[in-house]
Each structure stands twice: as C-alpha cells, then as structure tokens.
Tab-separated table of C-alpha atoms in Angstrom:
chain	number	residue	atom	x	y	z
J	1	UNK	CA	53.380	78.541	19.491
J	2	UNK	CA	51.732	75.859	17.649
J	3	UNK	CA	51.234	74.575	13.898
J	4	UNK	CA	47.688	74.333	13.086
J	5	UNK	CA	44.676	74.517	10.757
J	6	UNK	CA	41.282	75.851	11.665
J	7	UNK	CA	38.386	78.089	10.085
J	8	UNK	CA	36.182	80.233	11.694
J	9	UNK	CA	32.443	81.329	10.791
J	10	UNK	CA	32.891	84.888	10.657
J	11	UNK	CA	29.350	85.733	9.595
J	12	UNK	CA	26.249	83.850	10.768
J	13	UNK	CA	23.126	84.280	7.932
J	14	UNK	CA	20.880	82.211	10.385
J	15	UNK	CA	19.398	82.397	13.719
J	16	UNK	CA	20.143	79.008	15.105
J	17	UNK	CA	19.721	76.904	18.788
J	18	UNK	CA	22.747	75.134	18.051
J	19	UNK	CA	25.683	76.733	15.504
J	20	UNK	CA	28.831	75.928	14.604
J	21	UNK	CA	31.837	78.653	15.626
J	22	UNK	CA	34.834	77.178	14.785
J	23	UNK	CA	37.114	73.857	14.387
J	24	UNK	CA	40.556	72.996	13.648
J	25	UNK	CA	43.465	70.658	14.093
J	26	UNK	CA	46.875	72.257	16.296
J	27	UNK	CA	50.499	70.360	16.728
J	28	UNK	CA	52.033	72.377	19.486
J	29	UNK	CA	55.299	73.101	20.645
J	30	UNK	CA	56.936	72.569	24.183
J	31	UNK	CA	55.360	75.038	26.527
J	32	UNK	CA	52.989	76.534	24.349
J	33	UNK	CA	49.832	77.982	26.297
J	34	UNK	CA	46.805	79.638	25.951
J	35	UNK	CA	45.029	81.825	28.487
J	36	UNK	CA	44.141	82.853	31.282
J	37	UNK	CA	41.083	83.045	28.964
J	38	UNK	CA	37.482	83.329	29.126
J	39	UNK	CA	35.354	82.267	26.293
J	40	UNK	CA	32.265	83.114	24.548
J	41	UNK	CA	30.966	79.603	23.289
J	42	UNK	CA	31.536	75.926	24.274
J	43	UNK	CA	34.952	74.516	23.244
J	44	UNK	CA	35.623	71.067	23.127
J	45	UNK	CA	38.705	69.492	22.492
J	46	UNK	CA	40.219	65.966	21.852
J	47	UNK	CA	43.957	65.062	22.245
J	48	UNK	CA	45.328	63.042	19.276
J	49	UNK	CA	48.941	62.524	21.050
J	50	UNK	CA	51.148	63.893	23.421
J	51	UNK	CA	50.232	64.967	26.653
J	52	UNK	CA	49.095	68.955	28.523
J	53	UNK	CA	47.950	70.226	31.304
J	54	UNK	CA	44.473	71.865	31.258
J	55	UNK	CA	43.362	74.343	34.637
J	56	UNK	CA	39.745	75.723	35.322
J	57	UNK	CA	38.647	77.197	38.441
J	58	UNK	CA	39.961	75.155	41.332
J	59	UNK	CA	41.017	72.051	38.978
J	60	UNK	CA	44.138	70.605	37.174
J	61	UNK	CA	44.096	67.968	34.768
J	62	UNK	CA	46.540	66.014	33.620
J	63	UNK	CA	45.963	64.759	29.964
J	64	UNK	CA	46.819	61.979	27.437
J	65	UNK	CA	46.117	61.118	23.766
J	66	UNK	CA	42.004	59.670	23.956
J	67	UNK	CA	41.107	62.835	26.419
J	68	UNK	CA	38.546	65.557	25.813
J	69	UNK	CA	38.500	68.673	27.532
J	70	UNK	CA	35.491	70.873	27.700
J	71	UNK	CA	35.898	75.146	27.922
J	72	UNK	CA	32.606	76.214	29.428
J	73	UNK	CA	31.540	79.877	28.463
J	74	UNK	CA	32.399	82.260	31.286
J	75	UNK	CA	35.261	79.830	32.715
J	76	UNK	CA	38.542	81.234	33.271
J	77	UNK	CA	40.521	78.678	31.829
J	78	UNK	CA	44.755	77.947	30.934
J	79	UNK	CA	46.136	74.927	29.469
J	80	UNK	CA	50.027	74.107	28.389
J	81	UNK	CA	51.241	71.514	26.278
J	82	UNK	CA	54.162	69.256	28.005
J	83	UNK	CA	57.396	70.211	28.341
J	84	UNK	CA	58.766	66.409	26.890
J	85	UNK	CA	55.557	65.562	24.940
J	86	UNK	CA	53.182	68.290	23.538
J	87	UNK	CA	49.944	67.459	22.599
J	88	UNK	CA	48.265	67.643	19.426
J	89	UNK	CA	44.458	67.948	19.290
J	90	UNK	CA	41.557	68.643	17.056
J	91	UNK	CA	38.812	70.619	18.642
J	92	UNK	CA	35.070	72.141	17.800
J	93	UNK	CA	33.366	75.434	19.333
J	94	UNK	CA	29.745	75.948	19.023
J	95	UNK	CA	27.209	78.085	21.066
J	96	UNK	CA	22.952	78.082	20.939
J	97	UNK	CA	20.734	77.698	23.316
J	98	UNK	CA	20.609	74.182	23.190
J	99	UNK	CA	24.229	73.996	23.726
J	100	UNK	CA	23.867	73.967	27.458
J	101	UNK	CA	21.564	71.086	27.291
J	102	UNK	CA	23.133	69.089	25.096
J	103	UNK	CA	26.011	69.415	27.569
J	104	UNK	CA	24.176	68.447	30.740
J	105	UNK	CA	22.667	65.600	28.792
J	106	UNK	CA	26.485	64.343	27.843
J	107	UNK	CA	29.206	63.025	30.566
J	108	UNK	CA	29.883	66.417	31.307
J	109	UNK	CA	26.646	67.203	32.920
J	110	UNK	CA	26.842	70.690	34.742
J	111	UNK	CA	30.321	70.129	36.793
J	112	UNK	CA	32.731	68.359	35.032
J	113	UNK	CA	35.521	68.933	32.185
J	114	UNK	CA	37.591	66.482	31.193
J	115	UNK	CA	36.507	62.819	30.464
J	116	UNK	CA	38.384	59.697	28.732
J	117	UNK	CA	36.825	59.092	25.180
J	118	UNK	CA	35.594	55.422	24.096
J	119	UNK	CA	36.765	56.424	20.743
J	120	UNK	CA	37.985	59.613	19.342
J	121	UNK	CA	37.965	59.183	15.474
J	122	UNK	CA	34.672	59.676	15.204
J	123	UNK	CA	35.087	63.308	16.001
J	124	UNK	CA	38.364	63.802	14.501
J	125	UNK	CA	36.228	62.918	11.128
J	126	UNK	CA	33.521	65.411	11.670
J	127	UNK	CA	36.418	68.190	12.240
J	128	UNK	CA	38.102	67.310	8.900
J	129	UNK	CA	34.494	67.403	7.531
J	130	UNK	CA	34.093	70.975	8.553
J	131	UNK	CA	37.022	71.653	7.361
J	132	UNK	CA	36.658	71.140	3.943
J	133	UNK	CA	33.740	72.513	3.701
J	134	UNK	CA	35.660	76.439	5.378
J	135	UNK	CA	33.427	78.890	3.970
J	136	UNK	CA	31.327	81.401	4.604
J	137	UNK	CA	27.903	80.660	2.105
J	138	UNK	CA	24.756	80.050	3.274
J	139	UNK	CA	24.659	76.418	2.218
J	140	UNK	CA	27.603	76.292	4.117
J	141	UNK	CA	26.478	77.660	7.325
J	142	UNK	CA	23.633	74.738	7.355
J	143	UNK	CA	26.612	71.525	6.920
J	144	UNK	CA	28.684	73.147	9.671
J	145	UNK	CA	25.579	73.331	11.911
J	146	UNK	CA	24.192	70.078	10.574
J	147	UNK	CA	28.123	69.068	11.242
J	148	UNK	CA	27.559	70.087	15.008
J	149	UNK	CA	24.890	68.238	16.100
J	150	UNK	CA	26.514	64.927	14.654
J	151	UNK	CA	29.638	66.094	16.471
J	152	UNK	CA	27.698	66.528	19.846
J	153	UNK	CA	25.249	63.284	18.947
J	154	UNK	CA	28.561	61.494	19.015
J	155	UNK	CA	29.590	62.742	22.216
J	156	UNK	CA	25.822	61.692	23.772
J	157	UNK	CA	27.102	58.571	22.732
J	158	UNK	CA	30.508	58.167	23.918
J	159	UNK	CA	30.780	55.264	26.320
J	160	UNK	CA	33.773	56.653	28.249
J	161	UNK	CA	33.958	57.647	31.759
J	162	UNK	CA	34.767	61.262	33.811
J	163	UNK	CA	38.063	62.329	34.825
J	164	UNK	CA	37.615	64.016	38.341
J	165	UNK	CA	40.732	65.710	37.831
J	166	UNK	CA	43.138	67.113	40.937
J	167	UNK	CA	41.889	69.986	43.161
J	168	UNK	CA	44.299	72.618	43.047
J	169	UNK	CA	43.759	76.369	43.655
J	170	UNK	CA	44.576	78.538	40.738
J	171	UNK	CA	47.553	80.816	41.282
J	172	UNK	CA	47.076	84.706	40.011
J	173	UNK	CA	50.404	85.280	40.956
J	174	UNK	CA	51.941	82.855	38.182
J	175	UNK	CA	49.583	83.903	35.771
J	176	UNK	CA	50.645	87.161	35.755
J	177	UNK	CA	53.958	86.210	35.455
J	178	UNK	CA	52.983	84.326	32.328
J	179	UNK	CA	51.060	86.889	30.571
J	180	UNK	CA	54.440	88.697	31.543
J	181	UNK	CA	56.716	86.969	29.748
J	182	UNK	CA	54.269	86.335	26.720
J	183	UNK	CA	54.454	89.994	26.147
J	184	UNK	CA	58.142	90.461	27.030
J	185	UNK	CA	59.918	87.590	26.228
J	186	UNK	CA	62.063	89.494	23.309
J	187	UNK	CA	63.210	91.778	26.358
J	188	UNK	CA	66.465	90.850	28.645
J	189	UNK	CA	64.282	89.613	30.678
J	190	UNK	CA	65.681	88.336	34.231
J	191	UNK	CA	63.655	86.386	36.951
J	192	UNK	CA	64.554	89.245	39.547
J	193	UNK	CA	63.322	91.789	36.632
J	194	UNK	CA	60.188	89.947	36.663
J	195	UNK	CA	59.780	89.844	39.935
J	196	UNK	CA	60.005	93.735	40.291
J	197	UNK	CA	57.599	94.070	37.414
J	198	UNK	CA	54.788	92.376	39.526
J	199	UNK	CA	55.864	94.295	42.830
J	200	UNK	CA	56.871	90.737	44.486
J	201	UNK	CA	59.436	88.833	45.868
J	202	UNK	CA	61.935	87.188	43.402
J	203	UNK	CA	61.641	83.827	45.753
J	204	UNK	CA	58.249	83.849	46.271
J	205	UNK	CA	57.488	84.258	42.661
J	206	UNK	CA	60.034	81.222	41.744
J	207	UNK	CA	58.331	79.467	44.677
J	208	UNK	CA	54.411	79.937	43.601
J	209	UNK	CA	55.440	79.288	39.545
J	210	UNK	CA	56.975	76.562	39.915
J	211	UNK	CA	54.317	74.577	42.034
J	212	UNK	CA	51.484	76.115	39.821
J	213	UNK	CA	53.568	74.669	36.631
J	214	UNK	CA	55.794	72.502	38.021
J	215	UNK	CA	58.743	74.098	36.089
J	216	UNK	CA	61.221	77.488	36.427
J	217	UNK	CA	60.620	80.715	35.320
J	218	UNK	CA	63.555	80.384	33.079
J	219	UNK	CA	62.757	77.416	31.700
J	220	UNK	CA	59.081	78.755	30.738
J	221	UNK	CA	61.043	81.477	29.249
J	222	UNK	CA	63.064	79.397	27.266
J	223	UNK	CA	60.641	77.346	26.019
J	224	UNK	CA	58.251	80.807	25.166
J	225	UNK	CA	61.687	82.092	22.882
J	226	UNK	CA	62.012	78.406	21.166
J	227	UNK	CA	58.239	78.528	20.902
J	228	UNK	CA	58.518	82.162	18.917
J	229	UNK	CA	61.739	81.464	16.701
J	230	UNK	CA	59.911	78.062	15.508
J	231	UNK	CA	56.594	79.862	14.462
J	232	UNK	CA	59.003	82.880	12.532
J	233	UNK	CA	60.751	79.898	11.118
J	234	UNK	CA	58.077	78.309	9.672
J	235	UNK	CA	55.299	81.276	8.632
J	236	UNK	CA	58.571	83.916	7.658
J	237	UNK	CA	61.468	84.075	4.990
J	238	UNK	CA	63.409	86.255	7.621
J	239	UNK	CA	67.107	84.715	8.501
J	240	UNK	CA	67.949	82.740	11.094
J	241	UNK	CA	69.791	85.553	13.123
J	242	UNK	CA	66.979	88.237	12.696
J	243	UNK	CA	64.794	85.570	14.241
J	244	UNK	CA	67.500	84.726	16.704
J	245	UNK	CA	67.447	88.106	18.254
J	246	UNK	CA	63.324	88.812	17.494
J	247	UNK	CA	62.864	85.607	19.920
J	248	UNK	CA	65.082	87.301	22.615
J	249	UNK	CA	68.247	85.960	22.096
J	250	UNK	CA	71.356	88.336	21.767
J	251	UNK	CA	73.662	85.295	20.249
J	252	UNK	CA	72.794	83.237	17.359
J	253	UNK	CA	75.656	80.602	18.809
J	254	UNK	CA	73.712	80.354	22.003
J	255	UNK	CA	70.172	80.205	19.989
J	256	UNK	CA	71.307	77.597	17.740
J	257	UNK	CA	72.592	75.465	20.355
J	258	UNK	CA	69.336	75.522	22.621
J	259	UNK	CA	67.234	75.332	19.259
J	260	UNK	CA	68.596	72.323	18.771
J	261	UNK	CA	68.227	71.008	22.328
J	262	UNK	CA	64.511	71.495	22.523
J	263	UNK	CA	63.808	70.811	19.159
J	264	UNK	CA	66.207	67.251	18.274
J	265	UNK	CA	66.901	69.650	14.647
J	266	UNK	CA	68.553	72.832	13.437
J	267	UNK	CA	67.023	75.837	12.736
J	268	UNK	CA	67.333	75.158	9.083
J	269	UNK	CA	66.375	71.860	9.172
J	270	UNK	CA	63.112	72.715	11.296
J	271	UNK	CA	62.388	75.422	8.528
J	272	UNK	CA	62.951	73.220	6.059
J	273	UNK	CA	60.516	70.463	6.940
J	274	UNK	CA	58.068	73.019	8.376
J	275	UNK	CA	57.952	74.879	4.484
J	276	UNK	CA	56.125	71.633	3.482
J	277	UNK	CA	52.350	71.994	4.098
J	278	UNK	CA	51.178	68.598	5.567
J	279	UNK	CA	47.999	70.266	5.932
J	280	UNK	CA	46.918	70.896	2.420
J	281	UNK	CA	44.018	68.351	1.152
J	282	UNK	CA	43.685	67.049	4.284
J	283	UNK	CA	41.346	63.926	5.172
J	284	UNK	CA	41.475	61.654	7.784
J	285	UNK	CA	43.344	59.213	5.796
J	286	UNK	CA	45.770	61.387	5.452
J	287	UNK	CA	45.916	62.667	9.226
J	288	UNK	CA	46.909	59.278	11.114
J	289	UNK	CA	49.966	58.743	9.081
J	290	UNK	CA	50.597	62.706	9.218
J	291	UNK	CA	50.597	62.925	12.836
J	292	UNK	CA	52.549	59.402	13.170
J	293	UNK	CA	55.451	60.978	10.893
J	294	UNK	CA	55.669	64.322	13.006
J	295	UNK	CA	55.819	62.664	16.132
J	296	UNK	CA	59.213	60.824	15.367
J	297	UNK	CA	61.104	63.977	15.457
J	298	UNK	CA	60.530	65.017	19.681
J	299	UNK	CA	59.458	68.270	20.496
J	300	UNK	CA	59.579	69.697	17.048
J	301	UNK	CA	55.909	71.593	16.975
C-alpha cells in the first residue's frame, strides 16, 4: 500500500502526438508492489528517497533517491519498495506518437530503463505543476500536454548517465505466488497452503521466492497485512480490531505488536498522523520539508 496523490486525464478533447496521461507523487510502505503489469503509455518515474527494486524482462535494478525508471508500453514490468527503506517517488505517464522518439532521442534510447538523474527537481516541479492544474477542461488538456513536453525537454537535457542494471531472469513461479497472496492475504494463509495452491513444491517455492526477492514468503506476507491495515487506517473510520482481522490477523495482541515493529508507531498513533493531509495545497516548497518530516518516523508509509 502506499500514500499518494495523482490525477488522471480521463477524457482527451484533442488528438495529440504527445499527451499527458497521468502524474502524481506516492510515499510507500515496506513491501508494497505493483505488477506483474503491462502498460499502455510511457511511465516515468523519479525516486525522491528511499530505495526499491524495479524488474523488466531479464533485468533487476536496484534503486536510490536521484534514479528514474522508465515503464515502456508492452513491458511486463514489477517493482517493490524496500523492506528497511521504501521509496517515495513522483512520476509522469504520457503516450503519442512522438513519445517513442522523444525516448530514443533521451538516455534511454531503445534498450535501457533506469538511469541516474543530474538533477531531479526540475521534474518534481513540473509534476506539482500538473497537479494543480487536475482537471478535465479543455484549457486544461493543452497545460498538461504543454506540461509534457517541458517534462520530457528536461529529460533531453539531463546530464546523467545509464544504469545497466543486473541480468537476472524473471521468475513466473514467484510471481504467481505474489499475485497469490495479494488476493489472499486476509485468508489463513500458510506457505505449504500456498504452495498447494500453485501445484508446487513447498521448498521449491521458498527456494525460487526468496532468490527472486531476496526475502520469505512469510515475511512478504507480513509486510502485504501491515501494508493493508495501514491504508484502512488511514482512508477508514473502522476500529482498530475490525482492521486487525480485515488485514488477516486473528489477534489484535499479535497485530498490534508487529504493527508496531514494522511501523516504529501504534496503530493509533499511525492513524492519527496519517488523518492529517500533508498533501493538500501542495507546491514544491512545501514537498522538501514534507517528505524530510515523514522520513524521520522509519517505515511508516
């Protein structure tokens, strides 16, 4: 799970080589993940702090604050915020046909994805632009895209260098295990139950996740529940216990002790800050000192 603010064009009024799809700003929390995907449009996204993993085809990367991390369209692609230090990163989709181009004429070219940013406020401000300017009017439409090319000009001109990243082949076998415990996690859920759910051996599942992730099945699992019960904490008014057992725990003594553990606060306290929205008026004034304050408290989002 993550805390984060984005908008999304829902409706495009113009036919356009280069458009704007969507932007936003995400704090994660230990373990959270997204994919296996495949997308429709170019994604590209810059880590603020913390650190992730990001996989595509035959590659892992492992990434820093002052990254970027491009999602090609058609790419089956998963990425995974630390287990010690999630990330948090802004990111901007956009599709055309130009977008291709622009691409290969960028550090990217045609083969790579991740690359180490000269400077990465200057596209943190053009997200925060977009963002204030969330809606979906026809004047609007023509800032976001104008927004876009000054996002990608800035990229053209980034003076960083290429990551070549680690070859690594991409293991079906623990994906399906995570897109298994994404949608079961509330269950009593056992790494032998698991196992039998994907007709395979319990040790050669523990095996294979473990070396594609480089932690336990039950520690994913964990961190998916804490992950859950943190985003029902913060977007809910349900108690502590309902959430407790939603998040698949069957004792709130147990919960609040691991809650804790992962998160350096109680569930009340977690609620508590979260209820405050840091991301109302936001500028990029307001961001730096925003992200600075969040990251004192470890693993909290």
């Amino acid at each position: 799970m993550e805390q984060a603010i984005f908008f999304k064009k829902e409706e495009h009024h113009l036919a356009s080589q280069l458009y704007f799809d969507f932007c936003g700003f995400s704090k994660t929390l230990p373990f959270h993940s997204f994919g296996p995907a495949v997308r429709d449009e170019f994604i590209l996204h810059i880590v603020i702090d913390g650190k992730g993993t990001y996989y595509v085809k035959d590659q892992q990367f492992q990434l820093k604050k002052g990254d970027l991390f491009l999602i090609r369209p058609g790419d089956t692609t998963f990425y995974r915020a630390d287990s010690e230090e999630p990330w948090t990163y802004g990111w901007l989709s956009f599709g055309g046909q130009v977008a291709q181009e622009i691409i290969r004429h960028s550090l990217f070219k045609e083969e790579f994805y991740t690359m180490v940013s000269a400077e990465i406020e200057a596209y943190l401000a053009v997200i925060l632009e977009c963002l204030n300017h969330g809606n979906d009017s026809f004047e609007a439409e023509l800032l976001l895209n104008e927004l876009t090319y000054r996002f990608l000009r800035i990229l053209l001109q980034d003076g960083g260098k290429i990551d070549p990243g680690q070859k690594r082949h991409f293991s079906r076998l623990a994906n399906q295990a995570i897109e298994y415990i994404q949608t079961h996690y509330a269950e009593d859920l056992t790494v032998q139950g698991i196992a039998e759910a994907l007709s395979v051996n319990r040790s050669h599942l523990s095996r294979e996740f473990s070396r594609h992730l480089n932690l336990s099945i039950k520690e994913y699992l964990q961190g998916t529940r804490i992950n859950r019960a943190a985003f029902l904490l913060s977007k809910t008014d349900e108690s502590v216990e309902n959430i407790a057992y939603q998040s698949g725990f069957h004792s709130l003594v147990v919960f609040s002790r691991m809650f804790k553990k992962s998160t350096g606060e109680t569930a009340t306290e977690y609620r508590k800050r979260m209820k405050y929205d840091a991301f109302a008026d936001l500028s990029l004034e307001k961001l730096a000192p925003l992200l600075e304050q969040q990251a004192i408290v470890s693993r909290a989002t």
